[in-house]
XYZ file of C-alpha atoms in Angstrom:
635
model
C 0.062 0.058 -0.010
C 1.212 3.349 -0.954
C 0.832 6.257 1.556
C 0.198 10.033 1.003
C -2.534 9.694 -1.684
C -5.375 12.061 -1.958
C -8.681 11.158 -0.084
C -10.909 12.114 -3.037
C -14.019 10.829 -1.467
C -13.057 10.313 2.137
C -12.690 14.236 2.617
C -16.165 14.557 1.858
C -17.622 12.129 4.267
C -18.407 13.676 7.610
C -21.445 11.581 8.764
C -22.898 8.270 7.647
C -25.593 9.945 5.515
C -22.773 11.128 3.253
C -22.210 7.455 2.155
C -25.720 6.805 1.027
C -25.590 8.707 -2.333
C -22.419 6.845 -3.412
C -22.309 3.956 -5.834
C -20.962 0.527 -5.016
C -17.810 1.370 -7.034
C -17.392 4.598 -5.000
C -17.842 2.788 -1.671
C -14.898 0.594 -2.728
C -12.829 3.467 -3.325
C -13.815 4.869 0.067
C -12.674 1.566 1.538
C -9.196 1.935 -0.171
C -8.972 5.482 1.051
C -9.877 4.462 4.743
C -7.142 1.712 4.594
C -4.587 4.293 3.408
C -5.782 6.711 6.021
C -5.503 4.255 8.766
C -2.062 2.886 7.863
C -0.835 6.634 7.762
C -2.279 7.731 10.923
C -1.468 4.808 13.016
C 2.193 4.761 11.917
C 2.451 7.866 14.221
C 0.203 7.130 17.077
C 0.079 3.286 17.025
C -3.115 1.457 17.801
C -5.134 -1.618 16.711
C -4.179 -1.638 13.040
C -4.944 -5.212 11.840
C -8.438 -5.580 13.356
C -9.567 -2.300 11.890
C -8.112 -3.095 8.391
C -10.152 -6.146 8.459
C -13.633 -4.608 9.059
C -13.424 -1.716 6.644
C -15.973 -2.946 4.076
C -18.227 -4.395 6.890
C -18.464 -1.122 8.588
C -19.016 0.842 5.479
C -21.782 -1.548 4.646
C -23.585 -1.172 7.978
C -23.466 2.649 7.757
C -24.522 2.613 4.090
C -27.578 0.268 4.633
C -28.692 1.310 8.011
C -29.395 4.474 10.027
C -26.948 5.056 13.026
C -27.564 6.175 15.678
C -31.229 5.232 15.523
C -30.090 1.937 14.575
C -27.686 0.486 17.192
C -24.321 -0.809 16.262
C -22.608 -2.699 19.122
C -18.951 -3.523 18.522
C -17.657 -6.212 20.721
C -14.595 -4.975 22.798
C -14.681 -1.827 20.468
C -11.001 -2.005 19.498
C -12.107 -2.499 15.822
C -14.307 0.674 15.855
C -11.731 3.107 14.092
C -13.578 2.905 10.740
C -16.757 3.576 12.565
C -15.178 6.726 14.119
C -13.895 7.871 10.849
C -17.415 7.575 9.204
C -19.231 9.351 12.172
C -17.380 12.713 12.274
C -14.120 11.979 14.071
C -11.748 11.627 11.188
C -10.075 14.990 12.028
C -9.192 13.847 15.463
C -7.172 10.824 14.463
C -3.876 12.550 15.235
C -4.897 12.417 18.823
C -5.800 8.696 18.894
C -5.055 7.143 22.287
C -3.362 10.324 23.408
C -4.125 12.223 26.622
C -7.514 14.010 26.157
C -7.631 12.777 22.576
C -9.631 10.228 20.715
C -10.233 7.024 22.500
C -9.134 3.809 21.061
C -12.321 2.072 21.866
C -15.966 2.865 21.429
C -16.730 5.693 23.990
C -20.273 6.925 24.602
C -19.378 10.492 25.632
C -17.512 10.871 22.190
C -20.340 10.420 19.840
C -24.145 9.626 19.814
C -23.069 6.962 17.339
C -21.314 4.970 20.135
C -24.036 3.234 21.826
C -22.090 0.775 23.796
C -18.545 0.847 25.135
C -16.277 -1.960 26.442
C -12.791 -2.957 26.592
C -13.377 -6.614 27.492
C -14.788 -9.148 25.180
C -17.848 -11.133 24.792
C -20.318 -8.416 26.123
C -22.016 -7.315 22.839
C -24.679 -9.872 22.485
C -25.975 -9.455 25.993
C -26.114 -5.658 25.434
C -27.715 -6.185 22.018
C -30.413 -8.350 23.631
C -31.038 -5.616 26.296
C -31.355 -3.024 23.662
C -33.709 -5.243 21.547
C -36.062 -5.909 24.431
C -35.990 -2.185 25.479
C -36.941 -1.375 21.777
C -39.864 -3.665 21.770
C -41.179 -2.632 25.196
C -40.956 0.923 23.873
C -42.792 -0.073 20.749
C -39.960 1.228 18.472
C -38.792 -0.303 15.365
C -35.015 0.488 15.021
C -32.505 -2.191 14.178
C -30.068 -3.700 16.664
C -26.764 -5.051 15.281
C -24.105 -6.647 17.199
C -20.592 -7.335 15.608
C -18.584 -9.904 17.378
C -15.374 -11.761 16.439
C -14.970 -15.522 16.415
C -12.522 -15.295 19.367
C -14.970 -13.431 21.457
C -17.391 -16.275 21.078
C -15.168 -18.386 23.251
C -16.285 -16.141 26.118
C -18.924 -17.627 28.407
C -21.067 -14.401 28.223
C -21.348 -14.563 24.434
C -22.722 -18.304 24.769
C -25.093 -17.354 27.520
C -26.395 -14.489 25.414
C -26.754 -16.644 22.265
C -28.940 -19.078 24.196
C -31.103 -16.263 25.498
C -31.413 -14.459 22.131
C -32.402 -17.855 20.397
C -34.896 -18.476 23.080
C -36.693 -14.984 22.968
C -36.858 -14.812 19.114
C -36.565 -11.057 19.061
C -35.516 -9.161 15.803
C -31.760 -8.888 16.267
C -28.772 -9.111 13.868
C -25.464 -10.761 14.957
C -22.589 -10.322 12.614
C -19.847 -12.886 13.290
C -16.753 -11.308 12.082
C -14.534 -14.414 11.440
C -10.919 -13.581 10.871
C -9.404 -17.058 11.595
C -7.351 -18.254 8.580
C -8.369 -21.879 9.318
C -12.128 -21.359 8.730
C -13.551 -23.385 5.655
C -14.057 -21.348 2.556
C -17.589 -20.611 1.089
C -19.386 -23.722 -0.114
C -20.395 -22.194 -3.247
C -23.451 -21.218 -5.189
C -25.794 -23.928 -3.564
C -25.086 -22.440 -0.124
C -25.522 -18.909 -1.300
C -28.909 -19.946 -2.841
C -29.949 -21.586 0.352
C -29.177 -18.531 2.213
C -31.378 -16.247 -0.002
C -34.215 -18.741 0.341
C -33.964 -19.115 4.024
C -33.979 -15.295 4.635
C -36.888 -14.755 2.295
C -40.243 -14.123 4.306
C -42.337 -15.750 1.655
C -40.361 -19.112 2.058
C -40.524 -19.125 5.835
C -44.387 -18.371 5.628
C -44.835 -21.266 3.083
C -42.903 -23.708 5.178
C -45.050 -22.944 8.299
C -48.143 -23.380 6.280
C -47.087 -26.703 4.823
C -46.286 -27.934 8.296
C -49.639 -26.730 9.560
C -51.601 -28.551 6.700
C -49.690 -31.767 7.315
C -50.519 -31.814 10.970
C -54.242 -31.351 9.873
C -54.317 -34.595 7.805
C -56.119 -37.097 10.165
C -54.128 -40.075 11.711
C -51.067 -39.721 9.596
C -50.680 -35.907 9.625
C -48.515 -35.854 12.747
C -46.308 -38.684 11.429
C -45.773 -37.013 8.053
C -44.985 -33.667 9.778
C -42.400 -35.345 12.002
C -40.977 -37.292 9.077
C -40.660 -34.019 7.075
C -39.097 -32.330 10.099
C -36.442 -35.137 10.299
C -35.740 -34.972 6.550
C -35.472 -31.254 6.750
C -32.950 -31.496 9.728
C -30.846 -34.213 7.919
C -30.636 -32.145 4.707
C -29.635 -29.254 6.816
C -26.858 -31.077 8.746
C -25.322 -32.300 5.311
C -25.239 -28.750 3.509
C -25.501 -26.087 6.086
C -22.464 -25.143 8.020
C -24.248 -22.968 10.495
C -26.563 -25.701 11.867
C -25.449 -24.981 15.444
C -26.676 -21.451 15.281
C -29.938 -22.732 13.523
C -30.403 -25.063 16.390
C -29.946 -22.201 18.896
C -32.783 -20.448 17.111
C -30.983 -18.216 14.594
C -31.455 -17.907 10.901
C -27.849 -18.414 9.679
C -26.457 -16.584 6.498
C -22.895 -17.180 5.202
C -20.220 -17.555 5.093
C -19.834 -14.391 3.025
C -16.661 -12.722 1.941
C -16.306 -9.549 4.130
C -14.228 -7.806 1.598
C -16.590 -8.376 -1.402
C -18.500 -5.244 -0.882
C -21.456 -6.090 -3.404
C -21.952 -9.492 -1.950
C -21.717 -8.224 1.674
C -24.404 -5.579 0.928
C -26.814 -7.914 -0.695
C -26.317 -10.530 2.302
C -27.009 -7.730 4.928
C -30.170 -6.687 2.840
C -31.277 -10.350 3.057
C -30.572 -10.460 6.916
C -32.546 -7.325 7.321
C -35.714 -9.070 5.988
C -35.441 -11.868 8.555
C -37.996 -12.157 11.310
C -36.416 -12.959 14.581
C -32.604 -13.341 15.302
C -30.333 -13.735 12.443
C -26.654 -14.444 12.331
C -24.442 -13.321 9.328
C -21.127 -15.188 9.121
C -18.610 -12.741 7.557
C -15.095 -14.008 6.708
C -12.483 -11.096 6.940
C -8.660 -10.950 7.057
C -7.003 -8.946 9.665
C -4.667 -6.408 8.326
C -6.232 -6.578 4.910
C -4.510 -4.145 2.596
C -1.258 -3.592 4.486
C 1.182 -6.519 3.818
C 3.076 -6.546 6.997
C -0.132 -6.617 9.031
C -1.571 -9.256 6.780
C 1.635 -11.513 7.280
C 1.650 -11.222 11.019
C -1.765 -9.987 12.213
C -0.825 -11.148 15.805
C 1.917 -8.533 16.277
C -0.012 -5.998 14.390
C -3.058 -6.437 16.490
C -2.051 -3.637 18.692
C 0.890 -1.946 16.955
C 3.343 0.564 18.301
C 4.278 3.425 15.888
C 5.993 2.081 12.675
C 7.538 2.977 9.240
C 5.114 2.630 6.592
C 7.412 1.498 3.866
C 9.262 -1.219 5.702
C 6.630 -2.160 8.306
C 9.270 -1.936 10.926
C 7.806 -0.899 14.455
C 9.563 1.935 16.343
C 10.180 0.835 19.829
C 12.108 2.525 22.541
C 15.428 1.182 23.439
C 15.885 0.291 26.985
C 15.624 -2.458 29.595
C 13.337 -5.335 28.865
C 9.734 -5.139 29.933
C 8.394 -6.894 33.037
C 6.390 -9.050 30.780
C 9.483 -10.349 29.016
C 11.266 -11.021 32.233
C 8.315 -13.025 33.527
C 8.223 -15.223 30.379
C 12.058 -15.952 30.548
C 12.181 -16.509 34.215
C 9.105 -18.934 34.056
C 10.983 -20.947 31.411
C 13.990 -21.133 33.751
C 11.833 -22.360 36.631
C 9.912 -24.824 34.613
C 13.241 -26.482 33.482
C 13.779 -27.345 37.137
C 10.196 -28.050 38.124
C 8.096 -30.449 36.047
C 4.962 -29.531 37.924
C 4.833 -25.999 36.475
C 2.154 -25.460 33.725
C 1.225 -22.086 32.213
C -2.358 -20.979 31.572
C -3.501 -17.744 29.744
C -7.015 -16.590 28.363
C -6.078 -15.949 24.794
C -3.065 -13.712 25.545
C -0.048 -15.974 24.965
C 1.960 -13.063 23.375
C 0.774 -10.281 25.461
C 1.648 -12.224 28.632
C 5.046 -13.224 27.422
C 4.353 -16.920 27.063
C 5.341 -17.549 23.440
C 8.721 -18.771 24.227
C 7.263 -20.904 26.984
C 4.822 -22.427 24.607
C 7.649 -23.229 22.138
C 9.751 -24.709 24.843
C 7.023 -26.590 26.649
C 4.167 -27.233 24.220
C 2.645 -29.776 26.410
C 2.678 -27.499 29.548
C 1.097 -24.428 28.103
C -2.718 -23.942 27.811
C -4.354 -21.125 25.977
C -8.062 -21.629 26.923
C -9.381 -18.649 24.732
C -11.254 -15.682 26.153
C -12.547 -17.608 29.077
C -10.981 -16.153 32.190
C -13.450 -17.965 34.457
C -12.746 -21.322 32.958
C -8.907 -20.476 33.106
C -9.200 -19.859 36.874
C -11.198 -23.030 37.629
C -9.060 -25.048 35.252
C -5.990 -23.837 37.295
C -7.654 -24.951 40.369
C -8.294 -28.469 38.896
C -4.601 -28.769 37.883
C -3.566 -27.585 41.369
C -5.897 -30.093 43.157
C -3.870 -32.835 41.329
C -0.454 -31.613 42.540
C 0.585 -29.559 39.560
C 1.838 -25.927 39.987
C -0.344 -23.985 37.536
C 0.856 -20.297 36.843
C -2.136 -18.372 35.566
C -0.848 -15.384 33.519
C -3.460 -12.832 33.048
C -3.924 -9.078 32.824
C -5.111 -7.436 35.977
C -8.275 -6.087 34.169
C -9.235 -9.333 32.861
C -8.609 -11.258 36.208
C -11.658 -9.162 37.353
C -13.878 -11.375 35.232
C -12.898 -14.414 37.185
C -13.293 -13.082 40.556
C -16.089 -15.546 41.591
C -13.862 -18.523 40.635
C -10.724 -17.003 42.393
C -13.013 -16.825 45.521
C -14.734 -20.115 45.612
C -12.650 -22.530 43.476
C -9.189 -21.401 44.370
C -9.026 -19.428 47.736
C -11.747 -21.249 49.506
C -10.089 -24.618 48.761
C -6.682 -23.031 49.366
C -5.130 -24.431 46.320
C -1.703 -23.818 45.093
C -2.323 -21.561 42.096
C 0.208 -18.893 41.278
C -1.121 -15.750 39.480
C 1.169 -13.717 37.402
C -0.879 -10.483 37.068
C 0.365 -8.391 34.135
C -0.568 -4.664 33.479
C -0.891 -4.030 37.224
C -1.290 -0.198 37.578
C -1.824 2.249 34.885
C -1.777 0.897 31.330
C -1.440 4.146 29.271
C -3.121 4.387 25.934
C -5.638 1.462 26.422
C -7.153 3.695 29.080
C -9.982 3.314 31.574
C -11.247 -0.112 30.399
C -7.868 -1.699 30.835
C -6.456 -0.038 33.879
C -4.837 -2.472 36.328
C -5.651 -0.405 39.400
C -8.242 -2.538 41.122
C -6.747 -5.888 41.737
C -5.189 -4.956 45.119
C -8.566 -3.984 46.483
C -10.437 -7.071 45.046
C -7.807 -9.715 46.005
C -6.497 -8.530 49.468
C -9.939 -9.094 50.899
C -9.958 -12.886 50.052
C -8.853 -15.251 52.761
C -5.777 -17.352 52.034
C -4.558 -15.128 49.191
C -0.877 -13.816 49.284
C -0.157 -10.800 47.236
C 3.107 -9.184 46.363
C 4.758 -6.736 43.901
C 8.356 -6.260 43.007
C 10.350 -3.000 43.145
C 12.186 -3.931 40.002
C 12.587 -6.667 37.455
C 15.226 -8.526 39.519
C 12.928 -8.759 42.495
C 10.176 -10.053 40.051
C 12.456 -13.060 39.370
C 12.814 -13.789 43.039
C 9.106 -13.539 43.411
C 8.172 -15.899 40.736
C 10.481 -18.397 42.434
C 8.789 -17.701 45.651
C 5.354 -18.087 44.063
C 6.130 -21.544 42.410
C 7.727 -22.889 45.590
C 4.846 -21.679 47.860
C 2.739 -24.604 48.891
C 0.353 -22.947 51.416
C -2.252 -21.808 49.097
C -2.876 -19.231 46.299
C -0.220 -16.546 45.704
C -0.120 -13.671 43.203
C 2.713 -11.385 41.909
C 1.553 -8.248 40.224
C 3.722 -6.228 37.727
C 3.376 -3.260 35.595
C 3.160 -2.648 31.888
C 6.388 -0.771 31.725
C 10.134 -1.348 30.929
C 12.333 -2.569 33.934
C 14.720 -0.354 35.621
C 17.871 -1.847 34.043
C 19.140 -3.264 37.321
C 21.587 -6.277 37.506
C 19.943 -9.664 37.563
C 20.949 -12.002 40.677
C 22.018 -15.525 40.189
C 20.947 -17.897 41.525
C 17.247 -17.213 42.160
C 16.116 -17.094 45.837
C 12.854 -17.194 47.680
C 11.718 -14.224 49.558
C 10.391 -14.731 53.171
C 6.625 -14.319 53.060
C 5.415 -11.066 54.487
C 8.621 -9.258 54.733
C 9.401 -5.758 53.694
C 12.740 -4.010 53.283
C 14.112 -0.593 54.088
C 15.637 1.064 51.096
C 16.622 4.368 52.757
C 17.051 5.176 56.372
C 15.184 8.016 58.011
C 14.012 9.024 61.441
C 11.400 11.863 60.652
C 8.824 10.145 58.508
C 8.321 7.025 56.285
C 7.110 6.104 52.979
C 5.605 2.704 52.350
C 5.768 2.487 48.613
C 4.477 -0.376 46.428
C 6.160 -1.399 42.992
C 6.838 1.440 40.567
C 5.959 3.961 43.053
C 9.257 3.230 44.885
C 11.425 5.552 42.560
C 9.027 8.491 43.268
C 9.441 7.796 47.060
C 13.254 7.788 46.753
C 13.328 10.959 44.758
C 11.153 12.644 47.197
C 13.209 11.573 50.189
C 16.194 12.719 48.479
C 14.917 16.255 47.940
C 13.649 16.439 51.728
C 17.022 15.341 52.953
C 18.382 18.646 51.573
C 15.855 20.437 53.976
C 17.036 18.298 56.905
C 14.220 15.905 56.787
C 15.018 12.157 57.015
C 12.421 10.027 55.222
C 12.660 6.257 55.566
C 11.669 4.626 52.289
C 10.312 1.042 52.636
C 9.647 -1.447 49.965
C 6.330 -2.863 50.839
C 6.600 -5.693 48.484
C 4.132 -7.949 50.291
C 0.679 -6.308 50.207
C -0.704 -9.277 52.015
C 0.421 -10.390 54.422
C 2.055 -7.155 55.509
C 5.140 -6.848 57.715
C 3.465 -6.467 60.919
C 6.783 -6.284 62.883
C 7.900 -3.354 60.873
C 4.458 -1.665 61.147
C 4.746 -2.084 64.982
C 8.210 -0.594 64.830
C 7.022 2.416 62.973
C 4.445 2.851 65.610
C 6.795 2.613 68.417
C 8.912 5.312 66.687
C 5.745 7.280 66.167
C 6.590 8.043 62.637
C 4.093 9.796 60.465
C 3.561 7.627 57.266
C 2.577 7.988 53.797
C 1.386 4.886 51.827
C 1.898 5.098 48.011
C 0.480 2.707 45.597
C -0.655 2.631 41.745
C -4.040 1.265 42.800
C -7.430 2.538 43.872
C -7.265 4.168 47.269
C -10.517 2.557 48.476
C -9.845 -0.723 49.856
C -6.257 -0.781 48.755
C -2.699 -1.256 50.418
C -3.174 1.953 52.359
C -6.461 0.844 53.734
C -4.724 -2.403 54.895
C -2.234 -0.420 56.859
C -4.935 1.552 58.641
C -6.898 -1.619 59.403
C -3.840 -3.123 61.002
C -3.314 -0.224 63.261
C -7.062 -0.167 63.988
C -6.796 -3.854 64.936
C -3.968 -3.063 67.322
C -5.753 -0.114 68.964
C -3.009 2.195 67.649
C -5.355 5.019 66.992
C -2.688 7.805 67.223
C -0.838 6.933 64.132
C -0.605 9.649 61.445
C -1.106 7.788 58.161
C -1.805 9.568 54.757
C -2.949 7.406 51.874
C -2.077 8.330 48.403
C -3.750 6.140 45.856
C -5.990 6.557 42.590
C -9.083 8.569 43.401
C -12.662 7.296 42.961
C -13.032 7.941 39.274
C -12.096 6.099 36.020
C -8.759 7.386 34.671
C -8.759 7.776 30.891
C -6.209 7.094 28.191
C -2.952 8.798 27.861
C 0.566 7.970 28.595
C 1.523 6.451 31.971
C 3.426 9.573 33.253
C 0.310 11.690 32.276
C -1.991 9.410 34.152
C 0.234 9.410 37.175
C 0.496 13.281 37.043
C -3.367 13.656 36.763
C -3.866 11.581 40.073
C -1.030 13.265 41.854
C 1.581 10.476 41.880
C 4.384 13.122 41.632
C 7.477 13.887 43.611
C 6.249 17.395 44.180
C 3.076 16.384 45.778
C 4.822 13.706 47.832
C 7.265 16.338 49.228
C 4.445 18.529 50.138
C 2.349 15.900 51.789
C 5.414 14.916 53.856
C 6.241 18.452 54.902
C 2.570 18.798 56.059
C 2.926 15.475 58.143
C 6.337 16.067 59.701
C 6.160 18.345 63.000
C 8.332 21.508 62.394
C 10.572 20.452 65.310
C 11.647 17.478 63.119
C 12.116 19.672 59.983
C 15.904 20.783 60.729
C 16.742 23.784 58.707
């Protein structure tokens, strides 16, 4: 694909109605211009390139045939909504995509009236669509409800639950299965297309119902004939209709259809629009369509960093390895020594750093699809039989398995190790993916041990600690950032459970810092030392259990404390410190909690997100100056 072309038609499309007067040939030109636009813009900002290149024709067809926002388009996850944003008046904002205060990389209701559903987790679209369809019917409206869901998202339990409900209720609702797996069988040819047209025709449906009714009216043999006809119909359907599973659930199935053949796609969606009741349109697309590097490697181009258009080479900052990479390499090292170790991930082998592990131990790596609940209980089953499962999962996605963590793992006190990636702020993915809640939702569960390293070297020791821990579930959380570039110790050693370490001495105040907040604490302490204030900096590496001996020592010294964590303030680590002092009747302790305030933090860079919520050296210095009595502030 060449960049820098003129958007002859795209420059004149500002709202969906601008598409409706175009010919099919012009719509195909718009598709080409959108692909060029996306490749050019995302080369600077980064973003979900491959998924959006795959849905260009599909999104154009939806906006061409239907009437957003009266008709509701629900994009599962929402990361494939860039084309939708372009066609609904946001094209001029793409230079700010995923930037602070800029265009969101997901569907966002506050951005546009055309964004009717927002999500950053998968498999929610069908449930939402069913809710909107029922609401429409109760209000006696007649708008369309269209859910676009990927084949990967159908592995999520919510999607299957919703399919069951939709098929039972028989409401008018269109589901578009955006199938971009290369292994899916090709179109079965003209006969299949013909059957699809017949089955979507209202006259055919009515005629079939009338024939069955008349057969049942024939005395004595009518019922038998009707049952025989039904069996014959089902047998025929099983032979030639690939979507029979959806048919059995109560859907009319159309497809597969080439999602890049715009005329065929338009015709199929027109047929689907005639169907009474739920209809599923099976659309075959190719991720990365139109940009050869993304087509060749859609996995790495799913969420791309900035890149050079001509070469397709991604531009990545040079520096220490990310925590994710350190995790993956260390787990291989540990697994070579311990055959009990198996790795589990819910459809994130690359993002969780497990590709090398999968190649090294193919029989000990399990990608269960987008099924976090199953992944958690599957891990519990493995642990119950003496294996050591390491469940690698993003903090935001672990939320989806909370019930299973409580009931199937912690209540049974099973030896499951959690490797919680993306803990803390996640940058451009924003509010739907922030990993700032896991401290609060895990530390309240009995039997759970929770820790976070100060650097990538300590992460390695924590992983060894986790796989050797045999007293129940244990979790290590780590951020979506590069490590600090510290030397790596050899050999690995275990860390005594519930122990903290003093990184800097001080007699006037103390900071209990967690994970990536430690450098902030050390810098603030250094600045205050120049004012004669000695601030002790403590690596509070165990969030649960805490180092009670050290907490008691701080109380004996009557040191004012600040807790600093990249997690929500409510119910977080700082709350745990207050709870401990309350349990010990130490009510005179001066404790200031610094955590994420009670609102959703939007997308931007991690430094911008930290600055927004006050995780700055300047604020920390100010808070410490307010806490430390003046007699201790030696000029």
